[in-house]
CSV table of C-alpha atoms in Angstrom, one decimal:
chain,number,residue,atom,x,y,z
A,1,UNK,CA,0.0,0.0,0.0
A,2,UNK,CA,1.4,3.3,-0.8
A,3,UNK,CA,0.5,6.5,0.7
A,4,UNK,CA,1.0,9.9,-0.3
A,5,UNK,CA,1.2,13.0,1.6
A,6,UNK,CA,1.4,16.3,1.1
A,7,UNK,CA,2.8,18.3,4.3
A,8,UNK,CA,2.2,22.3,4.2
A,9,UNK,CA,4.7,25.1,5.8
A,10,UNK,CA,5.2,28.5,6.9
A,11,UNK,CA,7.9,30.2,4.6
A,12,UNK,CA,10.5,30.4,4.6
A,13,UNK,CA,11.8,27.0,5.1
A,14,UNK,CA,15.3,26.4,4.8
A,15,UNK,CA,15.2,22.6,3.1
A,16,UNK,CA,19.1,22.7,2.0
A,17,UNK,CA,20.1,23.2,5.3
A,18,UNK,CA,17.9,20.8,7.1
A,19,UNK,CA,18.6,18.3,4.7
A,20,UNK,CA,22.5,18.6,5.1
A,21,UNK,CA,22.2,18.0,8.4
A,22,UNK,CA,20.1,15.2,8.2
A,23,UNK,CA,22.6,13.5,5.5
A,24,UNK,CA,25.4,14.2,7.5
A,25,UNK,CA,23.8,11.5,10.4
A,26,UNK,CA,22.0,9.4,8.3
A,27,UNK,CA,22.5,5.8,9.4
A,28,UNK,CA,23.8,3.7,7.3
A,29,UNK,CA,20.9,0.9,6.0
A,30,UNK,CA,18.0,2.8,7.9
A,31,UNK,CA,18.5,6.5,5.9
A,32,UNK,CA,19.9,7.5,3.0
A,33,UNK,CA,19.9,11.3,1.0
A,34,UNK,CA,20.7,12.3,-2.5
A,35,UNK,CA,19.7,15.8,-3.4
A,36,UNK,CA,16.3,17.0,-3.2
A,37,UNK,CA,15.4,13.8,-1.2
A,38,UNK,CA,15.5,12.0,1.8
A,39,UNK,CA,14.5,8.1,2.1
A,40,UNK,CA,14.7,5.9,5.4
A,41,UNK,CA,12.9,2.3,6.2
A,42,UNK,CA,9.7,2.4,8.4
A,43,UNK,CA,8.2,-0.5,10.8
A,44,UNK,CA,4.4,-0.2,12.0
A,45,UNK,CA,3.5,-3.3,14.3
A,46,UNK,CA,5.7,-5.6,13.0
A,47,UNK,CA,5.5,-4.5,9.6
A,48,UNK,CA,8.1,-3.2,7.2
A,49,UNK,CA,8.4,-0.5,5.2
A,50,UNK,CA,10.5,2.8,3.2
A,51,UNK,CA,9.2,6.5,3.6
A,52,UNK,CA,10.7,8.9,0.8
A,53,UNK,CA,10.6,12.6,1.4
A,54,UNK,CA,11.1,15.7,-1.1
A,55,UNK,CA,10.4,19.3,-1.5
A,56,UNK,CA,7.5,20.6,-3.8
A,57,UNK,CA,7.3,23.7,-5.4
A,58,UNK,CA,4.4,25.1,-3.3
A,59,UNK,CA,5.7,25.6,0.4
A,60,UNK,CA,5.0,22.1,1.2
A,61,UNK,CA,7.1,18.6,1.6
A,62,UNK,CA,5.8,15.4,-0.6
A,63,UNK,CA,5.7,12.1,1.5
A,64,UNK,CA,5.3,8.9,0.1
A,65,UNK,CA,5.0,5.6,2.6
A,66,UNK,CA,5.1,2.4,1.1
A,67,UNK,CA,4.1,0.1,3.9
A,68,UNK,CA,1.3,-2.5,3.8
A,69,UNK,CA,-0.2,-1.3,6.6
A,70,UNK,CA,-1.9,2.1,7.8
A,71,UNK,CA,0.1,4.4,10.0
A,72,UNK,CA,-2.0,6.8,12.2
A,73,UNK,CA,0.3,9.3,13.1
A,74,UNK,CA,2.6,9.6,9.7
A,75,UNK,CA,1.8,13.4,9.6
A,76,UNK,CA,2.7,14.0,12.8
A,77,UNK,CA,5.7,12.3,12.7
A,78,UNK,CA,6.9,14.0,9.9
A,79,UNK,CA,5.7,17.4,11.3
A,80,UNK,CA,7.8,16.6,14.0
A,81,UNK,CA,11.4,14.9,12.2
A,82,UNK,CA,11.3,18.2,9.3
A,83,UNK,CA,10.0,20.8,12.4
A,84,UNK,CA,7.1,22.0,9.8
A,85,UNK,CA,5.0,23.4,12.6
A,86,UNK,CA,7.5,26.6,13.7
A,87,UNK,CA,6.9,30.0,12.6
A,88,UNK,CA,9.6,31.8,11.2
A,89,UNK,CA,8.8,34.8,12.0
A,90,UNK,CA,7.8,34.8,15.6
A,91,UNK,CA,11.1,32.9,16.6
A,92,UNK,CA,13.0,35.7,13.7
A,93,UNK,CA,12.0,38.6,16.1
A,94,UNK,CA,12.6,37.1,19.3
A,95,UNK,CA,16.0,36.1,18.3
A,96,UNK,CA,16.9,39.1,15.8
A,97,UNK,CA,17.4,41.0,19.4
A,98,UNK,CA,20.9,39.6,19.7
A,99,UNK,CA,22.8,41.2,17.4
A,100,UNK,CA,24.8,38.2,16.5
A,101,UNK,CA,21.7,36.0,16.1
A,102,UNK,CA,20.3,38.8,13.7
A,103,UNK,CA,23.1,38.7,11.1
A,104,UNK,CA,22.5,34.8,11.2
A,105,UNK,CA,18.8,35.2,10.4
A,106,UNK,CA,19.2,37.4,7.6
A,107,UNK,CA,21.6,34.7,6.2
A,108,UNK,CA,19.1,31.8,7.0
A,109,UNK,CA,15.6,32.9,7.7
A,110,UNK,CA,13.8,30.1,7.1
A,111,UNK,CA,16.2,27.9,9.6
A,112,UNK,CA,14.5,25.0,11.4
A,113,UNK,CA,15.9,22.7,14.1
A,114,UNK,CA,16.1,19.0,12.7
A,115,UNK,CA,13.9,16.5,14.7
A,116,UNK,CA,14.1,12.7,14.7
A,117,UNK,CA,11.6,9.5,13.1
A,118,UNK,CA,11.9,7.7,16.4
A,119,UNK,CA,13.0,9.0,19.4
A,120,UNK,CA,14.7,6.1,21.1
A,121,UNK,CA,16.7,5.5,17.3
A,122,UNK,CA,17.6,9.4,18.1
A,123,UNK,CA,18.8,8.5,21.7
A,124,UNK,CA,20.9,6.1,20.6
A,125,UNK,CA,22.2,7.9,18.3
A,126,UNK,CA,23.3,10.6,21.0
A,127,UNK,CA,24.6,8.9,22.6
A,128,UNK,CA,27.1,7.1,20.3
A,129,UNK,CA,28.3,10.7,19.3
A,130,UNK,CA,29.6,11.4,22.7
A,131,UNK,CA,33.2,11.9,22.3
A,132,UNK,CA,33.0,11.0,18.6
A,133,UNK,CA,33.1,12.9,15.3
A,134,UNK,CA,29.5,13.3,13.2
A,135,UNK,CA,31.2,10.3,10.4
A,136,UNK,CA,32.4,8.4,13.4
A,137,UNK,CA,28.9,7.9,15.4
A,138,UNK,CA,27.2,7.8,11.3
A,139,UNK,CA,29.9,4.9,11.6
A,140,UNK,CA,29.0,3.0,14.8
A,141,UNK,CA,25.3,3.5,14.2
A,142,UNK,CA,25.6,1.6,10.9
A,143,UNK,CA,27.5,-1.1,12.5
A,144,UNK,CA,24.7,-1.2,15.5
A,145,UNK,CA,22.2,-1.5,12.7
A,146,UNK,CA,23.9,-4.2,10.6
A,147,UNK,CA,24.1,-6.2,14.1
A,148,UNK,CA,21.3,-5.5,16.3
A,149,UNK,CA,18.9,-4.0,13.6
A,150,UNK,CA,16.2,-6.6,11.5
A,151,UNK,CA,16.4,-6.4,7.8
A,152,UNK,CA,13.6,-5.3,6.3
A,153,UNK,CA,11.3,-8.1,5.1
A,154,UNK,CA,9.7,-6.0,2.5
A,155,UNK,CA,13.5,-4.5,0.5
A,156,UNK,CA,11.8,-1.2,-0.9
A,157,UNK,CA,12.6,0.9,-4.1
A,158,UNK,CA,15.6,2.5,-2.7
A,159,UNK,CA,18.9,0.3,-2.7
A,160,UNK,CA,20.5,0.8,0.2
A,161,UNK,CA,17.6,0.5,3.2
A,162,UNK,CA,18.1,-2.6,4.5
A,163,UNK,CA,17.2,-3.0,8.0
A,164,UNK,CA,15.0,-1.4,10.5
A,165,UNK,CA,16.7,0.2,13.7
A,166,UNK,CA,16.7,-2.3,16.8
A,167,UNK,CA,14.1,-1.0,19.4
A,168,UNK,CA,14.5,-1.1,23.1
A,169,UNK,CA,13.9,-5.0,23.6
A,170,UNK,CA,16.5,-5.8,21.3
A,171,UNK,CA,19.3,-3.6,23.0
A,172,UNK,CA,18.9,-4.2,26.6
A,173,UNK,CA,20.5,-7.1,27.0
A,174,UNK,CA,22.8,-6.7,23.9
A,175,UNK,CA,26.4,-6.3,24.5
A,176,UNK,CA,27.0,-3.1,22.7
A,177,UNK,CA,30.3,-2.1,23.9
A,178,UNK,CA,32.0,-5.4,22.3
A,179,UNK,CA,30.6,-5.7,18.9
A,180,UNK,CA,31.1,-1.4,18.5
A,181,UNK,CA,34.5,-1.8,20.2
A,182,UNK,CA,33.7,1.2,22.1
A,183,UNK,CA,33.9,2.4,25.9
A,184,UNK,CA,31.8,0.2,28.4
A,185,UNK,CA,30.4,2.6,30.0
A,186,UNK,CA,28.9,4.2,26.4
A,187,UNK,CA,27.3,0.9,26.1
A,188,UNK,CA,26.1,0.6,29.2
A,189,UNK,CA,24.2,3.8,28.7
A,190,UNK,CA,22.3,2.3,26.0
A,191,UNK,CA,21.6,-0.8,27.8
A,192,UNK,CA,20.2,1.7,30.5
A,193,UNK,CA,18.4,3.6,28.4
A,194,UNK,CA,16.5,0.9,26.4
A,195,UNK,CA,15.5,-0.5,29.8
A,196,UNK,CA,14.5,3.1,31.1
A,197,UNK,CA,12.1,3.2,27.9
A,198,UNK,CA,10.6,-0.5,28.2
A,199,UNK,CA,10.0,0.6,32.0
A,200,UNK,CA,8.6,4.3,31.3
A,201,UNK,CA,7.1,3.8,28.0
A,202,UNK,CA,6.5,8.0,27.7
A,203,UNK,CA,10.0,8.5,28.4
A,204,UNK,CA,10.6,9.9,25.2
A,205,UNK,CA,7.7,11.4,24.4
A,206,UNK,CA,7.2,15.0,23.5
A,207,UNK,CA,5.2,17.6,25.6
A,208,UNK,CA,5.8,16.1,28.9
A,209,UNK,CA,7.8,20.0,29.3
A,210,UNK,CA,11.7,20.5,29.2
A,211,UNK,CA,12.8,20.5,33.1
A,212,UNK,CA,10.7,17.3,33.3
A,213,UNK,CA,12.1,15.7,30.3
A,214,UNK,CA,15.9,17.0,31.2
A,215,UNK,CA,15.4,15.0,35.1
A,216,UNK,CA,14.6,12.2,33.5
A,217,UNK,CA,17.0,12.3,30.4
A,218,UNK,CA,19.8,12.6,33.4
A,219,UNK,CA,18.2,10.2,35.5
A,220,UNK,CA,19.8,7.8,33.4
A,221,UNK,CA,23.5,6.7,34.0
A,222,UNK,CA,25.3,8.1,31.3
A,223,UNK,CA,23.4,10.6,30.0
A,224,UNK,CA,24.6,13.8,31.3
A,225,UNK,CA,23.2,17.6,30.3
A,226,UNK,CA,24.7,18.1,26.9
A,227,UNK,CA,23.1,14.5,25.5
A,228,UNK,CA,19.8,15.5,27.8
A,229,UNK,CA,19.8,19.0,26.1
A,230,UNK,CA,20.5,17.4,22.0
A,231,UNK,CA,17.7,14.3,23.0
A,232,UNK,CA,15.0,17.2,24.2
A,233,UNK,CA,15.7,19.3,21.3
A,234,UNK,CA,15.7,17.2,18.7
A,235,UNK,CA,13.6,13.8,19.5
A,236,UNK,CA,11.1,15.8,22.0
A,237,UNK,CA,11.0,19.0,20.3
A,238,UNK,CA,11.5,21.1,22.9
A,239,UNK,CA,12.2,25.0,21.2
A,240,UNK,CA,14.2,25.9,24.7
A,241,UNK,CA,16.7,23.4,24.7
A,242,UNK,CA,20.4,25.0,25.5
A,243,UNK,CA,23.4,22.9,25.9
A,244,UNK,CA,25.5,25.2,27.4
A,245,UNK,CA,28.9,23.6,27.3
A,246,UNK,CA,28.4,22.6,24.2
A,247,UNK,CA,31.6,23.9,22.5
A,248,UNK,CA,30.3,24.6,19.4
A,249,UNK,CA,28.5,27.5,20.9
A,250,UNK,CA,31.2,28.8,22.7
A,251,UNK,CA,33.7,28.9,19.7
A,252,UNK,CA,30.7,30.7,17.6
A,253,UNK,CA,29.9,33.7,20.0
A,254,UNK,CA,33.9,33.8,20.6
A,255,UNK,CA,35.0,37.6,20.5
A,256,UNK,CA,38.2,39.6,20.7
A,257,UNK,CA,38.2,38.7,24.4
A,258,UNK,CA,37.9,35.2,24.1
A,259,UNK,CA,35.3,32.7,24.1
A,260,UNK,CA,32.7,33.1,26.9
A,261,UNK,CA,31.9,30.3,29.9
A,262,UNK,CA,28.9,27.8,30.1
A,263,UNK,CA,27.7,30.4,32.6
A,264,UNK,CA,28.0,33.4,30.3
A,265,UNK,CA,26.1,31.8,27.9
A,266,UNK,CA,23.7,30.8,30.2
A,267,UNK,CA,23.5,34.2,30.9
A,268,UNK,CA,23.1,36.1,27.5
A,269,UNK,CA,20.6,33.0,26.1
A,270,UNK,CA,17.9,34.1,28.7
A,271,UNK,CA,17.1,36.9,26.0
A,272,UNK,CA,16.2,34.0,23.5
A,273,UNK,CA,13.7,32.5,25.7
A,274,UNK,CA,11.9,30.6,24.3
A,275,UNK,CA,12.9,29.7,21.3
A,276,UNK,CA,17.3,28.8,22.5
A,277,UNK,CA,16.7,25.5,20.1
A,278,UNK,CA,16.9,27.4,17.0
A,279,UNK,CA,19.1,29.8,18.6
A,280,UNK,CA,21.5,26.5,19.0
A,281,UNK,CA,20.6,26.0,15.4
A,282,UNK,CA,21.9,29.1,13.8
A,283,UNK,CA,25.3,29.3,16.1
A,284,UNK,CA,25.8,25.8,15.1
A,285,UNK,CA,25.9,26.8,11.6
A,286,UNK,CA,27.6,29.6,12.0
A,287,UNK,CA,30.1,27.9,13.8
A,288,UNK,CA,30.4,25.3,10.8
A,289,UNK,CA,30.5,28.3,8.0
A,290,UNK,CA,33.8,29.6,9.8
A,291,UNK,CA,35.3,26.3,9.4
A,292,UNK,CA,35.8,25.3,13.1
A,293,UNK,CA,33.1,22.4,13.6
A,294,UNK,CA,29.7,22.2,14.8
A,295,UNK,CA,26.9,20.1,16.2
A,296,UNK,CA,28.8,16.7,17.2
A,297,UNK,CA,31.8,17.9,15.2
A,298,UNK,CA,34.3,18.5,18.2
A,299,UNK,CA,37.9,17.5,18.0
A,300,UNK,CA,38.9,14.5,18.8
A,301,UNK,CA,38.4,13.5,22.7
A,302,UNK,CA,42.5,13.2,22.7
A,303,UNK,CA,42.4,17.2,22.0
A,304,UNK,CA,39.1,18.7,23.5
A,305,UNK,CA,37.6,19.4,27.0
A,306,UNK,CA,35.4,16.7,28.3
A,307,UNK,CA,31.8,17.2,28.9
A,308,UNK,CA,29.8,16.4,31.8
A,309,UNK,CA,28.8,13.5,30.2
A,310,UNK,CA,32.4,12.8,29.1
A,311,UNK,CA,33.2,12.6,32.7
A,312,UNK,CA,30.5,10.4,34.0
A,313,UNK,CA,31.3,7.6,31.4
A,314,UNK,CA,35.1,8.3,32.4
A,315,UNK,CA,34.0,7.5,35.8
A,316,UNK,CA,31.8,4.2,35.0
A,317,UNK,CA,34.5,2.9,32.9
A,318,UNK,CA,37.0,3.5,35.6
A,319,UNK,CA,34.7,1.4,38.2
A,320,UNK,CA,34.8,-1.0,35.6
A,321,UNK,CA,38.7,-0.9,35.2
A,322,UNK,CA,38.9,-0.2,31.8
A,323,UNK,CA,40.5,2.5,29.7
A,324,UNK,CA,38.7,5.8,29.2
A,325,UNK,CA,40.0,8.6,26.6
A,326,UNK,CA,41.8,11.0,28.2
């Protein structure tokens, strides 16, 4: 069965730069991009399928499922993964008051902040990037998939989906760590937080409010604020997400005097309120254009402060004996 949707928008929508961000992470077997499109495979009850995704030429994205089954809440999945609810403008002149964060908006008004299919696949996802390059957690996701993931029953039209990403049952007992030859404690975290979802199944679900969904993000060992922050402004859609040690945002509002603290940016952001997600957006990209990284594109752990969530999975793997990245 093959549905078709047609998904309206405010303009301006900025579909370049959502898309690059969204090619840049897509997991290999489960996503894939080429331009003007975006394809990933789909499950609904046990059932397989491939959603493609492209632009049309009348404010609006074209959807087209091919799964045998009916899925309830495709729109508002979608709505959620390509952010086509948000109003440029109101979040353009709540922003534009930072000087800085005006210049960015003339650049790219039509900005939106990415969001995710599945929220769990996006939690996972974060939490493979911690301490990682954006190609090297693209990497260890597609090896998660190819091991953990089931291959889709039904292979669709676009070579290259193969699998369906593993849910919460099928990584809670899985030994992550080993087959990704990563730290223990990184795949311990994703053991705990596929059994944190099976136990709370709304754990992950959006509009439960951001200090609620931040306790219970960090409530999990090996989460810490900066994955907390990326999970609730991506997967949960939360518009006032900050990560404020992220150092992507502290290298983009750097100034003659240096870059400012966690705390200073903690400071100045209260003026975005409530809309920091996309403010996180914009400095991201700036941060990119200038050619010194971005969202999940931090140096090497070897060369780089450590997060707070760099820390605590020092610490667990330390308990555990093993040998944590300096």
């Amino acid at each position: 069965m093959t549905t078709h949707l047609r998904l309206p928008f405010t303009p301006p929508y900025d579909w370049a730069g959502l898309h690059a961000y969204l090619a840049a992470r897509a997991i290999p077997g489960v996503e894939l991009t080429r331009p003007g499109l975006y394809a990933r495979s789909v499950a609904q009850g046990g059932v397989h399928g491939t959603l493609r995704v492209m632009p049309a030429p009348d404010d609006a994205l074209l959807a087209t499922l091919d799964l045998p089954v009916a899925m309830p809440d495709l729109a508002a999945r979608l709505g959620r993964l390509f952010d086509l609810d948000a109003d440029p403008f109101a979040i353009g002149r709540a922003l534009g008051r930072d000087p800085l964060l005006a210049a960015r908006i003339r650049d790219r008004p039509g900005l939106r902040v990415p969001g995710a299919w599945d929220a769990f696949e996006l939690a996972v996802r974060a939490i493979l990037g911690q301490q990682v390059s954006v190609a090297a957690a693209t990497r260890l996701a597609g090896t998660l998939v190819a091991a953990f993931g089931t291959p889709l029953a039904r292979p669709g039209t676009e070579p290259g989906l193969t699998h369906v990403f593993p849910g919460a049952e099928a990584l809670v007992e899985a030994d992550v760590a080993r087959v990704l030859d990563m730290p223990r404690a990184r795949g311990a975290a994703i053991k705990a937080l596929a059994a944190a979802t099976l136990a709370e199944p709304d754990l992950l679900a959006p509009g439960q409010g951001y200090a609620a969904a931040r306790a219970r993000l960090t409530a999990i060992r090996g989460i810490g604020d900066w994955t907390a922050q990326y999970i609730a402004m991506r997967a949960l859609r939360e518009p006032d997400a900050l990560p404020t040690g992220d150092i992507g945002l502290l290298r983009a509002l750097a100034e003659a005097a240096g870059r400012p603290t966690a705390r200073e940016l903690e400071a100045r952001s209260q003026a975005w309120r409530p809309w920091r997600s996309y403010a996180v957006l914009h400095l991201w990209a700036h941060d990119a254009a200038r050619g010194a990284g971005g969202p999940e594109r931090e140096p090497p752990a070897e060369i780089r402060p450590r997060s707070i969530v760099e820390q605590e999975a020092g610490c667990a793997d330390a308990a555990a004996g093993a040998k944590v990245k300096p």
